[in-house]
Every structure is written in structure tokens, then in C-alpha cells.
mmCIF file of C-alpha atoms and ligand atoms in Angstrom:
data_model
loop_
_atom_site.group_PDB
_atom_site.id
_atom_site.type_symbol
_atom_site.label_atom_id
_atom_site.label_comp_id
_atom_site.label_asym_id
_atom_site.label_seq_id
_atom_site.Cartn_x
_atom_site.Cartn_y
_atom_site.Cartn_z
ATOM 1 C CA MET O 1 3.904 17.654 -9.227
ATOM 2 C CA ASN O 2 2.000 15.357 -6.890
ATOM 3 C CA ILE O 3 0.935 11.844 -7.888
ATOM 4 C CA LEU O 4 -1.857 11.011 -5.489
ATOM 5 C CA ASN O 5 -4.854 9.556 -7.300
ATOM 6 C CA LEU O 6 -5.201 8.343 -10.897
ATOM 7 C CA ASP O 7 -8.506 10.240 -11.165
ATOM 8 C CA ASP O 8 -6.323 13.374 -11.418
ATOM 9 C CA PHE O 9 -4.782 12.097 -14.669
ATOM 10 C CA SER O 10 -6.369 11.905 -18.121
ATOM 11 C CA VAL O 11 -6.237 8.693 -20.124
ATOM 12 C CA GLU O 12 -3.704 10.417 -22.383
ATOM 13 C CA GLN O 13 -1.475 11.245 -19.398
ATOM 14 C CA ILE O 14 -1.743 7.669 -18.112
ATOM 15 C CA GLU O 15 -0.675 6.378 -21.537
ATOM 16 C CA LYS O 16 2.277 8.809 -21.476
ATOM 17 C CA ILE O 17 3.436 7.514 -18.080
ATOM 18 C CA LEU O 18 3.171 3.917 -19.335
ATOM 19 C CA ASN O 19 5.149 4.805 -22.465
ATOM 20 C CA LEU O 20 7.840 6.457 -20.349
ATOM 21 C CA ALA O 21 8.002 3.363 -18.120
ATOM 22 C CA GLU O 22 8.402 1.204 -21.234
ATOM 23 C CA GLU O 23 11.226 3.496 -22.387
ATOM 24 C CA PHE O 24 12.976 2.987 -19.038
ATOM 25 C CA LYS O 25 12.505 -0.756 -19.469
ATOM 26 C CA ASN O 26 14.153 -0.448 -22.889
ATOM 27 C CA GLY O 27 17.174 1.349 -21.482
ATOM 28 C CA LYS O 28 16.294 5.049 -21.475
ATOM 29 C CA LYS O 29 18.809 6.887 -19.293
ATOM 30 C CA VAL O 30 18.060 9.745 -16.939
ATOM 31 C CA ASP O 31 20.775 10.626 -14.438
ATOM 32 C CA TYR O 32 20.180 13.142 -11.678
ATOM 33 C CA GLU O 33 23.860 12.657 -10.687
ATOM 34 C CA GLY O 34 23.114 12.487 -6.988
ATOM 35 C CA LYS O 35 21.653 15.989 -6.975
ATOM 36 C CA LYS O 36 18.121 14.894 -6.036
ATOM 37 C CA VAL O 37 17.073 13.137 -2.835
ATOM 38 C CA ILE O 38 13.929 11.016 -2.623
ATOM 39 C CA SER O 39 12.566 10.272 0.862
ATOM 40 C CA ASN O 40 10.521 7.122 1.349
ATOM 41 C CA LEU O 41 8.106 7.564 4.254
ATOM 42 C CA PHE O 42 6.245 4.328 4.878
ATOM 43 C CA PHE O 43 3.895 4.481 7.855
ATOM 44 C CA GLU O 44 2.569 1.009 6.900
ATOM 45 C CA PRO O 45 4.560 -2.122 6.045
ATOM 46 C CA SER O 46 5.687 -2.640 2.459
ATOM 47 C CA THR O 47 8.245 -4.629 0.534
ATOM 48 C CA ARG O 48 7.516 -4.117 -3.181
ATOM 49 C CA THR O 49 6.350 -0.523 -3.216
ATOM 50 C CA HIS O 50 8.932 0.773 -0.741
ATOM 51 C CA TYR O 51 11.979 -0.896 -2.168
ATOM 52 C CA SER O 52 11.016 -0.579 -5.822
ATOM 53 C CA PHE O 53 10.543 3.172 -5.340
ATOM 54 C CA ASP O 54 13.959 3.113 -3.684
ATOM 55 C CA MET O 55 15.456 1.104 -6.570
ATOM 56 C CA ALA O 56 13.773 3.385 -9.113
ATOM 57 C CA ALA O 57 15.267 6.459 -7.441
ATOM 58 C CA LEU O 58 18.725 4.867 -7.347
ATOM 59 C CA ARG O 59 18.446 3.896 -11.036
ATOM 60 C CA LEU O 60 17.700 7.559 -11.824
ATOM 61 C CA GLY O 61 20.865 8.602 -10.030
ATOM 62 C CA CYS O 62 18.976 10.039 -7.027
ATOM 63 C CA LYS O 63 19.965 9.583 -3.421
ATOM 64 C CA THR O 64 17.384 8.148 -1.031
ATOM 65 C CA GLN O 65 16.366 8.349 2.603
ATOM 66 C CA ASN O 66 14.279 5.559 4.103
ATOM 67 C CA PHE O 67 12.229 6.574 7.124
ATOM 68 C CA ASP O 68 12.163 3.974 9.919
ATOM 69 C CA SER O 69 8.682 4.601 11.328
ATOM 70 C CA GLY O 70 9.156 2.096 14.186
ATOM 71 C CA ASN O 71 12.168 4.000 15.510
ATOM 72 C CA SER O 72 10.936 7.500 14.829
ATOM 73 C CA SER O 73 9.348 10.293 16.813
ATOM 74 C CA LEU O 74 5.957 8.882 15.809
ATOM 75 C CA LYS O 75 6.530 6.898 19.015
ATOM 76 C CA LYS O 76 6.503 10.205 20.874
ATOM 77 C CA GLY O 77 3.222 11.208 19.289
ATOM 78 C CA GLU O 78 4.492 13.233 16.334
ATOM 79 C CA SER O 79 1.836 13.670 13.673
ATOM 80 C CA LEU O 80 1.931 12.735 9.996
ATOM 81 C CA TYR O 81 2.004 16.383 8.959
ATOM 82 C CA ASP O 82 4.848 17.290 11.339
ATOM 83 C CA THR O 83 6.859 14.279 10.201
ATOM 84 C CA VAL O 84 6.390 15.095 6.529
ATOM 85 C CA LYS O 85 7.109 18.812 7.043
ATOM 86 C CA THR O 86 10.325 17.857 8.841
ATOM 87 C CA PHE O 87 11.540 15.935 5.788
ATOM 88 C CA GLU O 88 10.657 18.864 3.542
ATOM 89 C CA MET O 89 12.773 21.132 5.781
ATOM 90 C CA PHE O 90 15.695 18.675 5.565
ATOM 91 C CA GLY O 91 15.750 19.594 1.873
ATOM 92 C CA THR O 92 14.507 16.410 0.257
ATOM 93 C CA ASP O 93 13.248 16.808 -3.321
ATOM 94 C CA ALA O 94 10.265 14.428 -3.283
ATOM 95 C CA LEU O 95 8.357 12.309 -0.789
ATOM 96 C CA VAL O 96 7.022 8.814 -1.346
ATOM 97 C CA ILE O 97 4.372 8.200 1.309
ATOM 98 C CA ARG O 98 2.256 5.229 2.370
ATOM 99 C CA HIS O 99 -0.216 5.671 5.190
ATOM 100 C CA VAL O 100 -3.084 3.726 6.730
ATOM 101 C CA GLU O 101 -5.535 6.632 6.449
ATOM 102 C CA ASN O 102 -7.597 7.000 3.266
ATOM 103 C CA GLU O 103 -6.618 10.185 1.404
ATOM 104 C CA TYR O 104 -4.069 11.112 4.108
ATOM 105 C CA TYR O 105 -2.619 13.443 1.478
ATOM 106 C CA ASN O 106 -5.519 15.890 1.788
ATOM 107 C CA GLN O 107 -3.972 17.153 5.042
ATOM 108 C CA LEU O 108 -0.633 17.765 3.265
ATOM 109 C CA VAL O 109 -1.598 19.258 -0.097
ATOM 110 C CA GLY O 110 -1.093 23.022 -0.150
ATOM 111 C CA LYS O 111 1.155 22.919 2.937
ATOM 112 C CA ILE O 112 3.994 20.755 1.615
ATOM 113 C CA ASN O 113 5.892 22.378 -1.221
ATOM 114 C CA ILE O 114 7.650 19.394 -2.789
ATOM 115 C CA PRO O 115 6.126 16.544 -4.819
ATOM 116 C CA ILE O 116 4.286 13.795 -2.954
ATOM 117 C CA LEU O 117 3.968 10.368 -4.566
ATOM 118 C CA ASN O 118 1.217 8.300 -2.991
ATOM 119 C CA ALA O 119 2.487 4.783 -2.276
ATOM 120 C CA GLY O 120 -0.921 3.679 -0.951
ATOM 121 C CA ASP O 121 -3.552 5.280 1.267
ATOM 122 C CA GLY O 122 -5.617 2.925 3.432
ATOM 123 C CA THR O 123 -8.247 1.196 1.312
ATOM 124 C CA GLY O 124 -8.342 4.122 -1.125
ATOM 125 C CA ASN O 125 -5.673 4.464 -3.813
ATOM 126 C CA HIS O 126 -2.540 2.716 -4.992
ATOM 127 C CA PRO O 127 -1.652 4.574 -8.183
ATOM 128 C CA SER O 128 1.827 3.146 -8.758
ATOM 129 C CA GLN O 129 0.534 -0.424 -8.332
ATOM 130 C CA SER O 130 -2.281 0.205 -10.753
ATOM 131 C CA LEU O 131 0.102 1.677 -13.334
ATOM 132 C CA LEU O 132 2.434 -1.305 -13.101
ATOM 133 C CA ASP O 133 -0.582 -3.585 -13.522
ATOM 134 C CA LEU O 134 -1.562 -1.599 -16.615
ATOM 135 C CA LEU O 135 1.974 -1.752 -18.002
ATOM 136 C CA THR O 136 1.962 -5.538 -17.576
ATOM 137 C CA ILE O 137 -1.402 -5.787 -19.369
ATOM 138 C CA LYS O 138 -0.249 -3.495 -22.172
ATOM 139 C CA GLN O 139 2.916 -5.531 -22.698
ATOM 140 C CA GLU O 140 0.793 -8.668 -22.947
ATOM 141 C CA PHE O 141 -2.116 -7.533 -25.093
ATOM 142 C CA GLY O 142 -0.932 -4.247 -26.650
ATOM 143 C CA LYS O 143 -4.223 -2.557 -25.718
ATOM 144 C CA PHE O 144 -6.833 -2.114 -22.982
ATOM 145 C CA GLU O 145 -10.035 -1.506 -24.952
ATOM 146 C CA GLY O 146 -12.238 -4.591 -25.014
ATOM 147 C CA LEU O 147 -10.227 -6.654 -22.531
ATOM 148 C CA LYS O 148 -12.074 -8.487 -19.760
ATOM 149 C CA ILE O 149 -10.694 -8.906 -16.239
ATOM 150 C CA VAL O 150 -12.056 -10.596 -13.146
ATOM 151 C CA ILE O 151 -10.702 -9.303 -9.828
ATOM 152 C CA VAL O 152 -11.156 -11.911 -7.121
ATOM 153 C CA GLY O 153 -11.144 -11.593 -3.350
ATOM 154 C CA ASP O 154 -11.235 -8.962 -0.660
ATOM 155 C CA ILE O 155 -12.502 -6.070 -2.766
ATOM 156 C CA LYS O 156 -13.788 -4.057 0.173
ATOM 157 C CA HIS O 157 -10.366 -3.580 1.778
ATOM 158 C CA SER O 158 -8.262 -3.401 -1.374
ATOM 159 C CA ARG O 159 -6.856 -0.081 -2.578
ATOM 160 C CA VAL O 160 -5.507 -2.011 -5.581
ATOM 161 C CA ALA O 161 -9.029 -3.091 -6.565
ATOM 162 C CA HIS O 162 -10.515 0.344 -5.929
ATOM 163 C CA THR O 163 -7.874 2.026 -8.095
ATOM 164 C CA ASN O 164 -7.858 -0.597 -10.836
ATOM 165 C CA ILE O 165 -11.630 -0.856 -11.241
ATOM 166 C CA LYS O 166 -11.942 2.868 -11.953
ATOM 167 C CA VAL O 167 -8.967 3.262 -14.255
ATOM 168 C CA MET O 168 -9.559 0.020 -16.159
ATOM 169 C CA GLN O 169 -13.144 1.021 -16.894
ATOM 170 C CA ARG O 170 -11.906 4.430 -18.097
ATOM 171 C CA LEU O 171 -9.534 2.592 -20.446
ATOM 172 C CA GLY O 172 -12.378 0.545 -21.955
ATOM 173 C CA MET O 173 -11.920 -2.723 -20.089
ATOM 174 C CA THR O 174 -14.803 -4.768 -18.683
ATOM 175 C CA VAL O 175 -14.212 -5.420 -14.990
ATOM 176 C CA TYR O 176 -15.910 -8.323 -13.218
ATOM 177 C CA ILE O 177 -15.638 -8.867 -9.482
ATOM 178 C CA SER O 178 -15.825 -12.126 -7.562
ATOM 179 C CA GLY O 179 -15.367 -12.981 -3.921
ATOM 180 C CA PRO O 180 -16.978 -13.688 -0.574
ATOM 181 C CA GLU O 181 -20.212 -11.992 0.422
ATOM 182 C CA GLU O 182 -18.529 -10.356 3.435
ATOM 183 C CA TYR O 183 -16.097 -8.410 1.207
ATOM 184 C CA LYS O 184 -18.693 -7.203 -1.293
ATOM 185 C CA GLU O 185 -19.334 -3.546 -2.076
ATOM 186 C CA GLU O 186 -22.274 -2.051 -3.932
ATOM 187 C CA GLY O 187 -22.000 -0.921 -7.521
ATOM 188 C CA TYR O 188 -19.735 -3.575 -8.959
ATOM 189 C CA ASN O 189 -20.374 -6.271 -11.535
ATOM 190 C CA TYR O 190 -20.339 -9.429 -9.363
ATOM 191 C CA VAL O 191 -19.978 -12.871 -10.954
ATOM 192 C CA GLU O 192 -19.207 -16.413 -9.866
ATOM 193 C CA LEU O 193 -15.544 -17.130 -10.548
ATOM 194 C CA ASP O 194 -16.251 -20.522 -12.129
ATOM 195 C CA GLU O 195 -18.784 -18.992 -14.520
ATOM 196 C CA ILE O 196 -16.445 -16.285 -15.829
ATOM 197 C CA ILE O 197 -12.971 -17.824 -15.650
ATOM 198 C CA ASP O 198 -13.067 -19.192 -19.218
ATOM 199 C CA LYS O 199 -14.220 -15.845 -20.656
ATOM 200 C CA VAL O 200 -11.751 -13.309 -19.259
ATOM 201 C CA ASP O 201 -8.315 -12.212 -20.445
ATOM 202 C CA ILE O 202 -6.981 -11.555 -16.951
ATOM 203 C CA VAL O 203 -7.609 -13.178 -13.581
ATOM 204 C CA MET O 204 -6.379 -10.825 -10.866
ATOM 205 C CA LEU O 205 -6.258 -12.247 -7.352
ATOM 206 C CA LEU O 206 -6.185 -10.255 -4.142
ATOM 207 C CA ARG O 207 -4.808 -11.066 -0.730
ATOM 208 C CA VAL O 208 -7.313 -11.250 2.118
ATOM 209 C CA GLN O 209 -6.365 -8.114 4.062
ATOM 210 C CA HIS O 210 -6.729 -9.415 7.619
ATOM 211 C CA GLU O 211 -5.017 -6.313 9.011
ATOM 212 C CA ARG O 212 -7.941 -4.152 7.822
ATOM 213 C CA HIS O 213 -10.735 -6.409 9.103
ATOM 214 C CA SER O 214 -12.719 -5.648 12.236
ATOM 215 C CA THR O 215 -13.880 -9.295 12.551
ATOM 216 C CA SER O 216 -12.216 -12.545 11.540
ATOM 217 C CA MET O 217 -12.889 -14.156 8.182
ATOM 218 C CA GLN O 218 -15.938 -16.439 8.160
ATOM 219 C CA GLU O 219 -14.349 -19.115 5.965
ATOM 220 C CA THR O 220 -11.469 -21.360 6.924
ATOM 221 C CA VAL O 221 -8.387 -21.138 4.696
ATOM 222 C CA GLU O 222 -9.431 -24.418 3.049
ATOM 223 C CA GLU O 223 -12.976 -23.169 2.390
ATOM 224 C CA TYR O 224 -11.672 -19.901 0.963
ATOM 225 C CA HIS O 225 -9.195 -21.680 -1.296
ATOM 226 C CA LYS O 226 -11.877 -24.082 -2.550
ATOM 227 C CA ALA O 227 -14.396 -21.327 -3.288
ATOM 228 C CA TYR O 228 -12.212 -18.464 -4.554
ATOM 229 C CA GLY O 229 -8.634 -19.699 -4.817
ATOM 230 C CA LEU O 230 -6.891 -20.101 -8.155
ATOM 231 C CA ASN O 231 -5.809 -23.725 -8.378
ATOM 232 C CA LYS O 232 -4.544 -25.806 -11.303
ATOM 233 C CA GLN O 233 -8.065 -27.018 -12.174
ATOM 234 C CA ARG O 234 -9.258 -23.427 -12.539
ATOM 235 C CA VAL O 235 -6.135 -22.420 -14.482
ATOM 236 C CA ASP O 236 -6.966 -25.199 -16.957
ATOM 237 C CA GLN O 237 -10.348 -23.516 -17.580
ATOM 238 C CA MET O 238 -8.703 -20.211 -18.579
ATOM 239 C CA LYS O 239 -8.415 -19.108 -22.220
ATOM 240 C CA PRO O 240 -5.081 -20.033 -23.873
ATOM 241 C CA THR O 241 -4.110 -16.347 -24.108
ATOM 242 C CA SER O 242 -5.244 -15.282 -20.638
ATOM 243 C CA ILE O 243 -2.911 -14.347 -17.793
ATOM 244 C CA ILE O 244 -2.820 -14.388 -13.993
ATOM 245 C CA MET O 245 -1.952 -11.296 -11.951
ATOM 246 C CA HIS O 246 -1.635 -10.514 -8.239
ATOM 247 C CA PRO O 247 -0.320 -7.307 -6.643
ATOM 248 C CA ALA O 248 1.373 -9.427 -3.925
ATOM 249 C CA PRO O 249 2.246 -10.247 -1.266
ATOM 250 C CA PHE O 250 0.322 -13.449 -1.961
ATOM 251 C CA ASN O 251 -0.710 -16.185 0.412
ATOM 252 C CA ARG O 252 0.185 -19.505 -1.149
ATOM 253 C CA GLY O 253 -2.625 -22.000 -0.572
ATOM 254 C CA VAL O 254 -5.212 -19.304 0.177
ATOM 255 C CA GLU O 255 -6.069 -17.107 -2.837
ATOM 256 C CA ILE O 256 -3.505 -18.871 -5.049
ATOM 257 C CA ALA O 257 -2.188 -22.416 -5.075
ATOM 258 C CA ASP O 258 1.540 -22.851 -4.590
ATOM 259 C CA ASP O 259 2.000 -24.427 -8.041
ATOM 260 C CA VAL O 260 0.123 -21.582 -9.779
ATOM 261 C CA VAL O 261 2.288 -18.708 -8.485
ATOM 262 C CA GLU O 262 4.964 -19.236 -11.142
ATOM 263 C CA CYS O 263 2.978 -21.201 -13.736
ATOM 264 C CA GLU O 264 3.235 -20.306 -17.417
ATOM 265 C CA LYS O 265 0.232 -17.954 -17.254
ATOM 266 C CA SER O 266 1.437 -16.081 -14.200
ATOM 267 C CA ARG O 267 2.778 -12.561 -14.634
ATOM 268 C CA ILE O 268 3.124 -11.944 -10.882
ATOM 269 C CA PHE O 269 6.901 -11.498 -10.792
ATOM 270 C CA LYS O 270 6.816 -9.570 -14.069
ATOM 271 C CA GLN O 271 4.502 -7.115 -12.286
ATOM 272 C CA VAL O 272 7.140 -6.701 -9.581
ATOM 273 C CA GLN O 273 9.811 -6.014 -12.209
ATOM 274 C CA ASN O 274 7.565 -3.522 -14.027
ATOM 275 C CA GLY O 275 7.105 -1.729 -10.705
ATOM 276 C CA VAL O 276 10.642 -0.379 -10.912
ATOM 277 C CA TYR O 277 10.132 1.044 -14.445
ATOM 278 C CA VAL O 278 6.768 2.577 -13.558
ATOM 279 C CA ARG O 279 8.211 4.183 -10.424
ATOM 280 C CA MET O 280 11.179 5.527 -12.389
ATOM 281 C CA ALA O 281 8.630 7.171 -14.688
ATOM 282 C CA LEU O 282 6.622 8.528 -11.757
ATOM 283 C CA ILE O 283 9.639 9.979 -9.948
ATOM 284 C CA HIS O 284 10.832 11.570 -13.202
ATOM 285 C CA VAL O 285 7.397 13.057 -13.910
ATOM 286 C CA ALA O 286 7.063 14.305 -10.319
ATOM 287 C CA LEU O 287 10.506 15.953 -10.299
ATOM 288 C CA GLU O 288 10.145 17.506 -13.754
ATOM 289 C CA GLU O 289 6.510 18.566 -13.184
ATOM 290 C CA ASN O 290 5.885 17.426 -16.726
ATOM 291 C CA ILE O 291 3.362 15.027 -18.166
HETATM 292 N N1 CP E 301 1.711 -4.677 -3.880
HETATM 293 C C1 CP E 301 2.142 -3.986 -2.807
HETATM 294 O O1 CP E 301 1.735 -2.841 -2.544
HETATM 295 O O2 CP E 301 3.060 -4.679 -2.063
HETATM 296 P P1 CP E 301 3.798 -4.102 -0.766
HETATM 297 O O3 CP E 301 2.741 -3.935 0.294
HETATM 298 O O4 CP E 301 4.836 -5.116 -0.426
HETATM 299 O O5 CP E 301 4.364 -2.757 -1.127
#
């Protein structure tokens, strides 16, 4: 089965995926004994998503292929569809795809006959990131209902924010948004960071996505850090039980101070670790067509 957009999954199914990921964390063994091949097709740069999908596949006893887009026939003008179809014809068992175009998968669904796992589409969806964020929250608080989160930064260009806002609200969380005027989008619950920071359970920071901007950022790095960055003074305002999250990569000294990245409240590297368990669960679900 395809895993493209969390809107396609019920809350019950999302909970099942998180439980399966937790089982993998606790040592559950699934071994495909080298009989399944997972192909990672990243048409956009990635470290965490690409290589944790790769690690997840290896941990499940799959073999992997890692597409080198910079040295591929994309350079000769080959299309996304033709590239993906080529991998299907090689005999791969599932495709992990990241692409710059929002909902790129719509041009593949119905024509590609093996599972597609969306590893991020433009500013649209990042289901595996959102699930690893949810797993991290569940491990911390044991629930979603009633939790409050503020997501801070470049909301407009963030597929992580777009995915998380929807699914977190479905799970009963209250989602506040904070960030510069230029990155605002209609329909969200905007607040000033300094007015909400002592009331939320989670502060989630976002990287400023310069690569998706048509104009340069209005603020200097120093101005951005002062207005929206999480520094030690702001951390000290947070509730004793609250945590800090960031999908990464993070820019030290911009949206997060260097000494906050690995502070006691930070779960940033735990998120990275949870990414492997969540992606093991997703590959297993996709291959077994069962959730
Ligand atoms: N969080 C995330 O998607 O990171 P990468 O771009 O490194 O995969």
C-alpha cells in the first residue's frame, strides 16, 4: 500500500503505526532475509529521511538501492514518472520518494504498481516526519489529547508544519503558530512566542527554508534569532515538563541557540532515532499492505 498523506489514514491507523514503531524500538524482529528491495529515490537533498529509511530497510533485512539524482538520466531530461517506472521495472519492491513538487505522487498513483512511501513533497506533506514527531510526543506524555504545541518559524514553506498541524488537531492537540509576518498563512492560530512559551507542552522550531523562498528574508539572522529563536532565556520560561522539538536540519544561532540544541528539554536527536523505528513500521506496513 502507498503511504502518501496522513489524511488517508484514520486516527486508529495512525495509532497502530505508532504502536508498531514502538514495538520495533523494543526489539520486535521482522526479517525479509534479503528477499525485498527498497529503492530510495530522492530528487531533493536529505540526510535524515533518506538514510533513516535506508537504515530501517536494512534493519528489516531488506536490500536497498539509493538513486543518485545528480548523476542520473534526469540530467538528460528524463521525467519523474519515467524514472520511477524504470525502478519498478528493475523489480524493486517499494519506492521511497522525495520530490520538490507538491503532491508529485498524483502523477504516479494508478500507474506504478508497487508501494510508494512519500518522503516529502514540496511544501505539502512529510508523513514519516510527522509520525516520528508523534512517536516522540507519545513517549514523553503518553497521550495527545489536551496537549498544547507552538510551532515556530517558516510555516508557509514547511511540509512538516502543514502535516503536523492537521494530524495534531485530529489527535486532540491545540496547535499554536508563531513566526514572522512574511511566512504567515491564513487559518492558523497565531500567537506571540513570548506570550505562549510558558503555557505549551511542546515548542517545535522550524528551519527557515531559504531554498523555497522567492525573495530573501527581511530580517537579519540576529533579528530573527532575537524575535523567534529559542535561546536559554526563553527555555527558562518553559514549563518544567515541556520539551523542545525540531525536525532538523537546524541552524544553530538562527531558530535555535547552540546551547539549546542538546539541552535537557531537547528531544531533537531522539526524534532522529525514532525516525528509524517509524520508517521500519512504514516499510513493513507498505510491504504487507496491512494496517
Ligand atoms: N527532517 C528532515 O526531513 O530532514 P532531511 O531533509 O535531512 O531528510
